[in-house]
PDB file of C-alpha atoms and ligand atoms in Angstrom:
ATOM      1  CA  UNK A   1     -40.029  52.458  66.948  1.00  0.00           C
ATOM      2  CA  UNK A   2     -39.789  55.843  65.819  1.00  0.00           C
ATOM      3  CA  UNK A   3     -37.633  56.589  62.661  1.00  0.00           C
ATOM      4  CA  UNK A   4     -35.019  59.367  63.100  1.00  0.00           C
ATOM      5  CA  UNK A   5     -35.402  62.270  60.891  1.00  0.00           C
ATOM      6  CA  UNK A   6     -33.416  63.497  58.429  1.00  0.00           C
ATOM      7  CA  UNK A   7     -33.036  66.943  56.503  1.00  0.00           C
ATOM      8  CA  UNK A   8     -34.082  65.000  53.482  1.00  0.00           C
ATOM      9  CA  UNK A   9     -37.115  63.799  55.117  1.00  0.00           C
ATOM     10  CA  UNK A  10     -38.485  67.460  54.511  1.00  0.00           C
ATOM     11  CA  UNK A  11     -37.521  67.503  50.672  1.00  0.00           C
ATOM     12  CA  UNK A  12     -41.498  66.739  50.230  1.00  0.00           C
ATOM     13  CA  UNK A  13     -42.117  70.594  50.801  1.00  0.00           C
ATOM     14  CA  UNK A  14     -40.667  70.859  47.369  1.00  0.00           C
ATOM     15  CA  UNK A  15     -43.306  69.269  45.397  1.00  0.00           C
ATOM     16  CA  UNK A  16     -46.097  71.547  47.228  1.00  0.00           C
ATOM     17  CA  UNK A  17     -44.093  74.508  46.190  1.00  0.00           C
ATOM     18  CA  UNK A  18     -43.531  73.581  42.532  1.00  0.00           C
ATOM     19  CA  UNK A  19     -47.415  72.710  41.875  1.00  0.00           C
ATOM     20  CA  UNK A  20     -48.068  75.773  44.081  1.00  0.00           C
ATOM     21  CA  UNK A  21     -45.324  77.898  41.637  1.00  0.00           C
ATOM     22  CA  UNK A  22     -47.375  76.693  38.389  1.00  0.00           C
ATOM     23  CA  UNK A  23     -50.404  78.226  40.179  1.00  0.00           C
ATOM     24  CA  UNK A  24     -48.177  81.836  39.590  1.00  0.00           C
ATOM     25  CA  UNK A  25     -46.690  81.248  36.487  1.00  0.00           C
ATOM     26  CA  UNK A  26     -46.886  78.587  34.272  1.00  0.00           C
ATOM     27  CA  UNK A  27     -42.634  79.342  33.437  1.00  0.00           C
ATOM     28  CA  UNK A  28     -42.194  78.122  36.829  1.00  0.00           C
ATOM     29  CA  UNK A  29     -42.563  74.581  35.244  1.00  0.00           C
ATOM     30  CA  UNK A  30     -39.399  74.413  34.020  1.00  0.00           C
ATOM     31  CA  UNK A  31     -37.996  74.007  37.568  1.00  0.00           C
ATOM     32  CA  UNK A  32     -39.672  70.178  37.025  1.00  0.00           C
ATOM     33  CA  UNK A  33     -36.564  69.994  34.244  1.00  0.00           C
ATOM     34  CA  UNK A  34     -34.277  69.694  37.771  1.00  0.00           C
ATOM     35  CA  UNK A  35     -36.351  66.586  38.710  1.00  0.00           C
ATOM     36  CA  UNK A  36     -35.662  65.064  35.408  1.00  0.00           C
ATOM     37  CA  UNK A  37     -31.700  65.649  35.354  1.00  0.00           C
ATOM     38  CA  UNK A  38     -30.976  65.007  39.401  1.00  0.00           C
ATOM     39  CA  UNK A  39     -31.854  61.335  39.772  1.00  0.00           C
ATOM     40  CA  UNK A  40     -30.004  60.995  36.277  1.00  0.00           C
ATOM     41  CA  UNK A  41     -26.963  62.502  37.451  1.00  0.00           C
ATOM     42  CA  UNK A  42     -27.010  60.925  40.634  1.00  0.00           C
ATOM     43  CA  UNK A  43     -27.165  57.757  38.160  1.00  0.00           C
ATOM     44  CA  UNK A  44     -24.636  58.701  35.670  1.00  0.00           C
ATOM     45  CA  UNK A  45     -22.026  59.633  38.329  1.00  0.00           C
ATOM     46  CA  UNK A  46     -22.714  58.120  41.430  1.00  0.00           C
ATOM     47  CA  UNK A  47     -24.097  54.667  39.996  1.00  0.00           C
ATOM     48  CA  UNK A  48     -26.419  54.956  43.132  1.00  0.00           C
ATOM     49  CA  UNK A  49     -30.026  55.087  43.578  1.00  0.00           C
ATOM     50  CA  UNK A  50     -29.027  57.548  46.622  1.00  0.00           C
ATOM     51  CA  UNK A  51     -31.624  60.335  44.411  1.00  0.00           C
ATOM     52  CA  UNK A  52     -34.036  57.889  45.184  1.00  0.00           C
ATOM     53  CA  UNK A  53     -33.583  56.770  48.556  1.00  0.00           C
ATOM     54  CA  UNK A  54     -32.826  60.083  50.181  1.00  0.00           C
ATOM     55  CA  UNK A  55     -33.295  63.386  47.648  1.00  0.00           C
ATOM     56  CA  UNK A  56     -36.375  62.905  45.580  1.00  0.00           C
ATOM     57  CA  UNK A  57     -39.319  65.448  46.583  1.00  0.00           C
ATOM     58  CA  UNK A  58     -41.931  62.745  45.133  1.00  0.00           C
ATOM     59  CA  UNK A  59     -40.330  59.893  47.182  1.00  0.00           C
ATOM     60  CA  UNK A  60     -39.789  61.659  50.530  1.00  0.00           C
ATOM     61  CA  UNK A  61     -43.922  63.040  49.292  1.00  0.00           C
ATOM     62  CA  UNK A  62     -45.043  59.706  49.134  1.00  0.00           C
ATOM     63  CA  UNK A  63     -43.338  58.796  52.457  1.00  0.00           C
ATOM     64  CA  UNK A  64     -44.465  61.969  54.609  1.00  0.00           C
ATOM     65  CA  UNK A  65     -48.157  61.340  53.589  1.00  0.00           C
ATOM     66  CA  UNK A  66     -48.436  57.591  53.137  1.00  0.00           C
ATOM     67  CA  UNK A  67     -46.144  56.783  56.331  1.00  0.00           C
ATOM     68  CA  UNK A  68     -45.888  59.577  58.340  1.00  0.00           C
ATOM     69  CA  UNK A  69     -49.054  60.643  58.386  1.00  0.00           C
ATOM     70  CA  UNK A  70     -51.181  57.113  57.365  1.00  0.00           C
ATOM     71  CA  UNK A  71     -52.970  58.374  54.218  1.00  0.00           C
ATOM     72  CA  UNK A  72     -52.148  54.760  52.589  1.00  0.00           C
ATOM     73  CA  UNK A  73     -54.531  51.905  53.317  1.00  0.00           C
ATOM     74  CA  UNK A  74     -51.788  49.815  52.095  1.00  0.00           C
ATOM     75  CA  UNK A  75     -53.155  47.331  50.870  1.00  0.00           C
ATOM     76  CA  UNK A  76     -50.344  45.070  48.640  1.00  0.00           C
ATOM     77  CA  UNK A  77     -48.824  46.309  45.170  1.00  0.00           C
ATOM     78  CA  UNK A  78     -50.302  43.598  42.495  1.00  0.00           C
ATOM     79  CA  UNK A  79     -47.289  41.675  41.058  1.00  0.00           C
ATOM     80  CA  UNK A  80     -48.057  43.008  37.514  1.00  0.00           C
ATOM     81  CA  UNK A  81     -47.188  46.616  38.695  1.00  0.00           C
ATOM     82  CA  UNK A  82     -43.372  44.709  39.953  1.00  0.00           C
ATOM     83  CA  UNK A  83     -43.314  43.424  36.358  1.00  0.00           C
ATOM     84  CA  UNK A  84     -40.726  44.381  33.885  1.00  0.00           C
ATOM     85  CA  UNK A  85     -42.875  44.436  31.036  1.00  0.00           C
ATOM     86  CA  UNK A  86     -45.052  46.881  32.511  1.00  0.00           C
ATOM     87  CA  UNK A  87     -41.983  49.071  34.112  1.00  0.00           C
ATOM     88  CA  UNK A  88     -40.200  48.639  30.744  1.00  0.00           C
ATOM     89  CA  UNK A  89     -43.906  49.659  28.725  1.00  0.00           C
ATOM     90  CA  UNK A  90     -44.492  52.551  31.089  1.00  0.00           C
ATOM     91  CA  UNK A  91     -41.149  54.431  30.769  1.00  0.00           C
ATOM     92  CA  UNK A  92     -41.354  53.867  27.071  1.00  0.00           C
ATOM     93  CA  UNK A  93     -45.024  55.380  27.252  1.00  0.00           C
ATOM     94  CA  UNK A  94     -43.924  58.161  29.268  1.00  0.00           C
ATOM     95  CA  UNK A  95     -41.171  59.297  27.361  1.00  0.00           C
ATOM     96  CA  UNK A  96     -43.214  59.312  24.201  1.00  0.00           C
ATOM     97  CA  UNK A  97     -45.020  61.698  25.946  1.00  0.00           C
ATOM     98  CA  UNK A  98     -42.355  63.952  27.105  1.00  0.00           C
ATOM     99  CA  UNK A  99     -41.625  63.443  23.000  1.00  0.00           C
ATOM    100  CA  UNK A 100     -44.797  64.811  22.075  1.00  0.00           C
ATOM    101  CA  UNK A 101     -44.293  67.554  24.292  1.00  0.00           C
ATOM    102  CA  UNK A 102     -40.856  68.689  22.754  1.00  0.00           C
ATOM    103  CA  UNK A 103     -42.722  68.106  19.426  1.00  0.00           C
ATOM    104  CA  UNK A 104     -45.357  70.626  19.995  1.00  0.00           C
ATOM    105  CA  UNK A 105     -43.285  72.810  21.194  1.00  0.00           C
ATOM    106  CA  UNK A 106     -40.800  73.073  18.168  1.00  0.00           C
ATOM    107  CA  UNK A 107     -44.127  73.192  16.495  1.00  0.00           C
ATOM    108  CA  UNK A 108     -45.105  76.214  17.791  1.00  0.00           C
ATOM    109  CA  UNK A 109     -41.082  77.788  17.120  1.00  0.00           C
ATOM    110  CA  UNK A 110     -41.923  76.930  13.866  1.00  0.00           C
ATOM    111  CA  UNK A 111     -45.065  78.732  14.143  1.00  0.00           C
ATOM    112  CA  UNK A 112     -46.770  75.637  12.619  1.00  0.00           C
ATOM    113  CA  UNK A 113     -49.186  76.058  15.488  1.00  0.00           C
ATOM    114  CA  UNK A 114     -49.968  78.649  17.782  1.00  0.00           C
ATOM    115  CA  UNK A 115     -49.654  78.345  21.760  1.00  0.00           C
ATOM    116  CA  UNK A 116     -52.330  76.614  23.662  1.00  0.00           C
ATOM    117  CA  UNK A 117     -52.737  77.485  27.033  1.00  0.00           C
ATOM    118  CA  UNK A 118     -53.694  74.597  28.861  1.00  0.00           C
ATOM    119  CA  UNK A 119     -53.059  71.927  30.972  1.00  0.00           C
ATOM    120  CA  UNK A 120     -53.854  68.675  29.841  1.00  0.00           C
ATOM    121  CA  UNK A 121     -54.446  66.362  32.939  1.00  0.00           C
ATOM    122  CA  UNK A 122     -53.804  61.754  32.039  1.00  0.00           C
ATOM    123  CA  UNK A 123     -53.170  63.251  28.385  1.00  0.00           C
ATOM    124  CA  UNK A 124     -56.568  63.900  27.565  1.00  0.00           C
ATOM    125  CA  UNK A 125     -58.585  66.279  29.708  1.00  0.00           C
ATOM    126  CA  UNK A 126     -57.854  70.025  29.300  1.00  0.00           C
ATOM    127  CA  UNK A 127     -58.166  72.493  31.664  1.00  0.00           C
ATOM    128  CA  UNK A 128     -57.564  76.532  30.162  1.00  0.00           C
ATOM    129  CA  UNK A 129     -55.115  77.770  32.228  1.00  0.00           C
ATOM    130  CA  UNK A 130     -54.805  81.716  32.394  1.00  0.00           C
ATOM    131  CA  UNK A 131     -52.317  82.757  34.808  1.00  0.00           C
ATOM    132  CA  UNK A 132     -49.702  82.895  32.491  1.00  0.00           C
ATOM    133  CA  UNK A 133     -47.442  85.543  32.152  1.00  0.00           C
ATOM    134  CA  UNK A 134     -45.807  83.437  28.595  1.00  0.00           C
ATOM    135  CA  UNK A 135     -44.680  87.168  26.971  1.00  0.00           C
ATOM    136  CA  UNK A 136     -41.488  86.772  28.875  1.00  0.00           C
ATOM    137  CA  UNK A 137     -40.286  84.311  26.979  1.00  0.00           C
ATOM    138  CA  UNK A 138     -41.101  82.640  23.434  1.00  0.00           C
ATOM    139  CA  UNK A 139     -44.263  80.818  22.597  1.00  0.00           C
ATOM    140  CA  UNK A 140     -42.252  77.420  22.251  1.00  0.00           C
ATOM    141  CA  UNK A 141     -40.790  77.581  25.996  1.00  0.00           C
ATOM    142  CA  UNK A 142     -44.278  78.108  27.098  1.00  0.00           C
ATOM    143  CA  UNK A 143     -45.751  75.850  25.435  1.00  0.00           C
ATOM    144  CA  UNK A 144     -42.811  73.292  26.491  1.00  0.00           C
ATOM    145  CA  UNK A 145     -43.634  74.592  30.371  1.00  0.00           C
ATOM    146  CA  UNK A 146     -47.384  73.718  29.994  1.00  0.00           C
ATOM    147  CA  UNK A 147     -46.378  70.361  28.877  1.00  0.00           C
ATOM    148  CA  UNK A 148     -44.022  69.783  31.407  1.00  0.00           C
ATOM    149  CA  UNK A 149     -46.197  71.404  34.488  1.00  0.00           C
ATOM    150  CA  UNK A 150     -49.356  68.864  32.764  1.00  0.00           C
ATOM    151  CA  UNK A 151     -46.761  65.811  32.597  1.00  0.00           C
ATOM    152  CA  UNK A 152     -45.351  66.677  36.278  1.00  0.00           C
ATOM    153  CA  UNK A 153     -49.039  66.840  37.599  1.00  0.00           C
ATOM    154  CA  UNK A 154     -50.619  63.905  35.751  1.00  0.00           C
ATOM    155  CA  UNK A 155     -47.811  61.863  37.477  1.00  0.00           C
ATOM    156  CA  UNK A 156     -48.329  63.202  40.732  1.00  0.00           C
ATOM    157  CA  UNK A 157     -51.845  62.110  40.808  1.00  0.00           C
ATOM    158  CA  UNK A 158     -51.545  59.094  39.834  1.00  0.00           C
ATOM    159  CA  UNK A 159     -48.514  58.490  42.228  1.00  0.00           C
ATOM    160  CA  UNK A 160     -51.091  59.508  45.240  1.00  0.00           C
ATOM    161  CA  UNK A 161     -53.609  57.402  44.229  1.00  0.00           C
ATOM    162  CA  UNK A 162     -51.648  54.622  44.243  1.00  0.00           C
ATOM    163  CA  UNK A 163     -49.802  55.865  47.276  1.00  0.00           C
ATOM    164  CA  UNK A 164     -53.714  55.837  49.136  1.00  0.00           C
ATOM    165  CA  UNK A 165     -54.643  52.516  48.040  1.00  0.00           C
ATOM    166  CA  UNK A 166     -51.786  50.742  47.945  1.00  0.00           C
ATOM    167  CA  UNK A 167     -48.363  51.206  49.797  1.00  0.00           C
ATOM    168  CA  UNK A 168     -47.140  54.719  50.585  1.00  0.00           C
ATOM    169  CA  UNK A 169     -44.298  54.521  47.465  1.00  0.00           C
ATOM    170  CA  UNK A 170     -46.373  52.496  44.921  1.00  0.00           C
ATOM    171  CA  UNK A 171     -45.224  54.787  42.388  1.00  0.00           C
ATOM    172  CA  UNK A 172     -41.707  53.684  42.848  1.00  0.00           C
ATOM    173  CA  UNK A 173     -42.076  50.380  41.189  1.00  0.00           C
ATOM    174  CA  UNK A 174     -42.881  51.851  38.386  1.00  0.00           C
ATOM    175  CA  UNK A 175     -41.367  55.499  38.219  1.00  0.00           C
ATOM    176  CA  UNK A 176     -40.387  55.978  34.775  1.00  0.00           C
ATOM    177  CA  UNK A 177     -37.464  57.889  36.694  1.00  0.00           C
ATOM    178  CA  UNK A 178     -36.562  55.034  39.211  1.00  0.00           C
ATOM    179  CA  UNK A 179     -36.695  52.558  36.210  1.00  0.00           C
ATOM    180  CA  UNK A 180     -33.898  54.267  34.112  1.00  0.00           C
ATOM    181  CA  UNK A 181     -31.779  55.190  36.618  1.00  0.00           C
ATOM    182  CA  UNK A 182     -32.084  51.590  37.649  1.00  0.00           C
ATOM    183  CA  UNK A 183     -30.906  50.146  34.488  1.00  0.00           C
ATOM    184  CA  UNK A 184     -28.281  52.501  34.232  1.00  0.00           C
ATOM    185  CA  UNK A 185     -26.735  51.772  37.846  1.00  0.00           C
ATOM    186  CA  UNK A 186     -27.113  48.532  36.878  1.00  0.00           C
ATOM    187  CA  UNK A 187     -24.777  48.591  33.964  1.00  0.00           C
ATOM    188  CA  UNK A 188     -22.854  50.593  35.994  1.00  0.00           C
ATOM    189  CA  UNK A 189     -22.348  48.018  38.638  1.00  0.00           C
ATOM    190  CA  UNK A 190     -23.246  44.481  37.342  1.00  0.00           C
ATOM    191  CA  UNK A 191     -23.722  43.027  40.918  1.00  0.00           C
ATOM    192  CA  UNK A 192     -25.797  45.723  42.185  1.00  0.00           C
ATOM    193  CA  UNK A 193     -29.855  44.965  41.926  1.00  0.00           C
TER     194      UNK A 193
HETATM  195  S1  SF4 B   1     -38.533  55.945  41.874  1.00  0.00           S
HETATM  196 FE1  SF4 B   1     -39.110  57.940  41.000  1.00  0.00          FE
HETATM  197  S2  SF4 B   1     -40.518  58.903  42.466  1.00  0.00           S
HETATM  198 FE2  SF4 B   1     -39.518  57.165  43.482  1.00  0.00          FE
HETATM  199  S3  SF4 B   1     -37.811  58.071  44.546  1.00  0.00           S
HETATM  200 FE3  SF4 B   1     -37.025  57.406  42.542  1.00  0.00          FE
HETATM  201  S4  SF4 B   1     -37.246  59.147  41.142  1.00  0.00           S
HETATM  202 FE4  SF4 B   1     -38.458  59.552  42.985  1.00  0.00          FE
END
């Protein structure tokens, strides 16, 4: 049976056009702050996971090229990857990271260090990245939008890798995102799981 579409259904076209916008200008970036604050508000206010089951780019992603169009072999999600341990360890890892971002950033306000323009793809490889027009605003917001564009990407891969081998929204179960606003609905609403 065919699923009836939805406007939200084409929220996917989003992603493409933020990685595409970092392609431009690295400043673009900062539009990935949105993705950050949305599912949080939708949290905060709504006590919902409605960010995730309808308005998140990554989700309705996943679902357009894992379901729609069968790029998932599906094979199932290993229990550990369910686990709270490792939902709890991964959210804590990737915040640190976001940390370290804002870190090097007020490092380079303080003009401890100077601005390094690259992205840095699973926090370790480093690819120069020149199309940058970063005189338009200071050194530290650049350097905070090549974080955040290297973050954003690094998580994208690894939510369509898991999205081809396993089931189309692997990533879900883990999303550092879909974790936090889980606990916070959660305390929001007791009896909702
Ligand atoms: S769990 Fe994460 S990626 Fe999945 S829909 Fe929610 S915010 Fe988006």
């Amino acid at each position: 049976m065919k699923t009836q579409q939805h406007w939200y259904h084409n929220l996917w076209l989003w992603s493409v056009i933020y990685f595409s916008l970092g392609f431009v200008n690295i400043l673009f970036a900062l539009l990935g702050l949105i993705s950050f604050c949305l599912p949080l508000l939708f949290a905060i206010f709504g006590g919902n996971k409605l960010f995730c089951n309808r308005y998140c780019d990554r989700g309705q992603l996943l679902r357009f090229f894992g379901s729609q169009l069968g790029f998932s072999r599906r094979h199932d999600i290993p229990q550990w990857m369910h686990s709270n341990g490792f939902r709890l360890g991964f959210m804590i890892f990737f915040f640190a990271m976001f940390g370290g971002i804002l870190y090097t950033s007020w490092m380079v306000y303080l003009e401890t260090t100077s601005l390094k323009e690259v992205i840095t793809l699973f926090w370790c490889i480093e690819f120069p990245w020149s199309w940058a027009a970063t005189t338009l605003v200071s050194p530290a917001v650049a350097q905070f939008a090549f974080g955040l564009y290297s973050l954003m990407l690094t998580s994208e891969f690894i939510a369509l890798a898991a999205m081809f081998y396993y089931r189309p929204r692997t990533w879900c179960a883990f999303c550092p995102m879909g974790t936090l606003t889980q606990s916070i609905c959660k305390r929001k609403l007791p009896t909702q799981r």
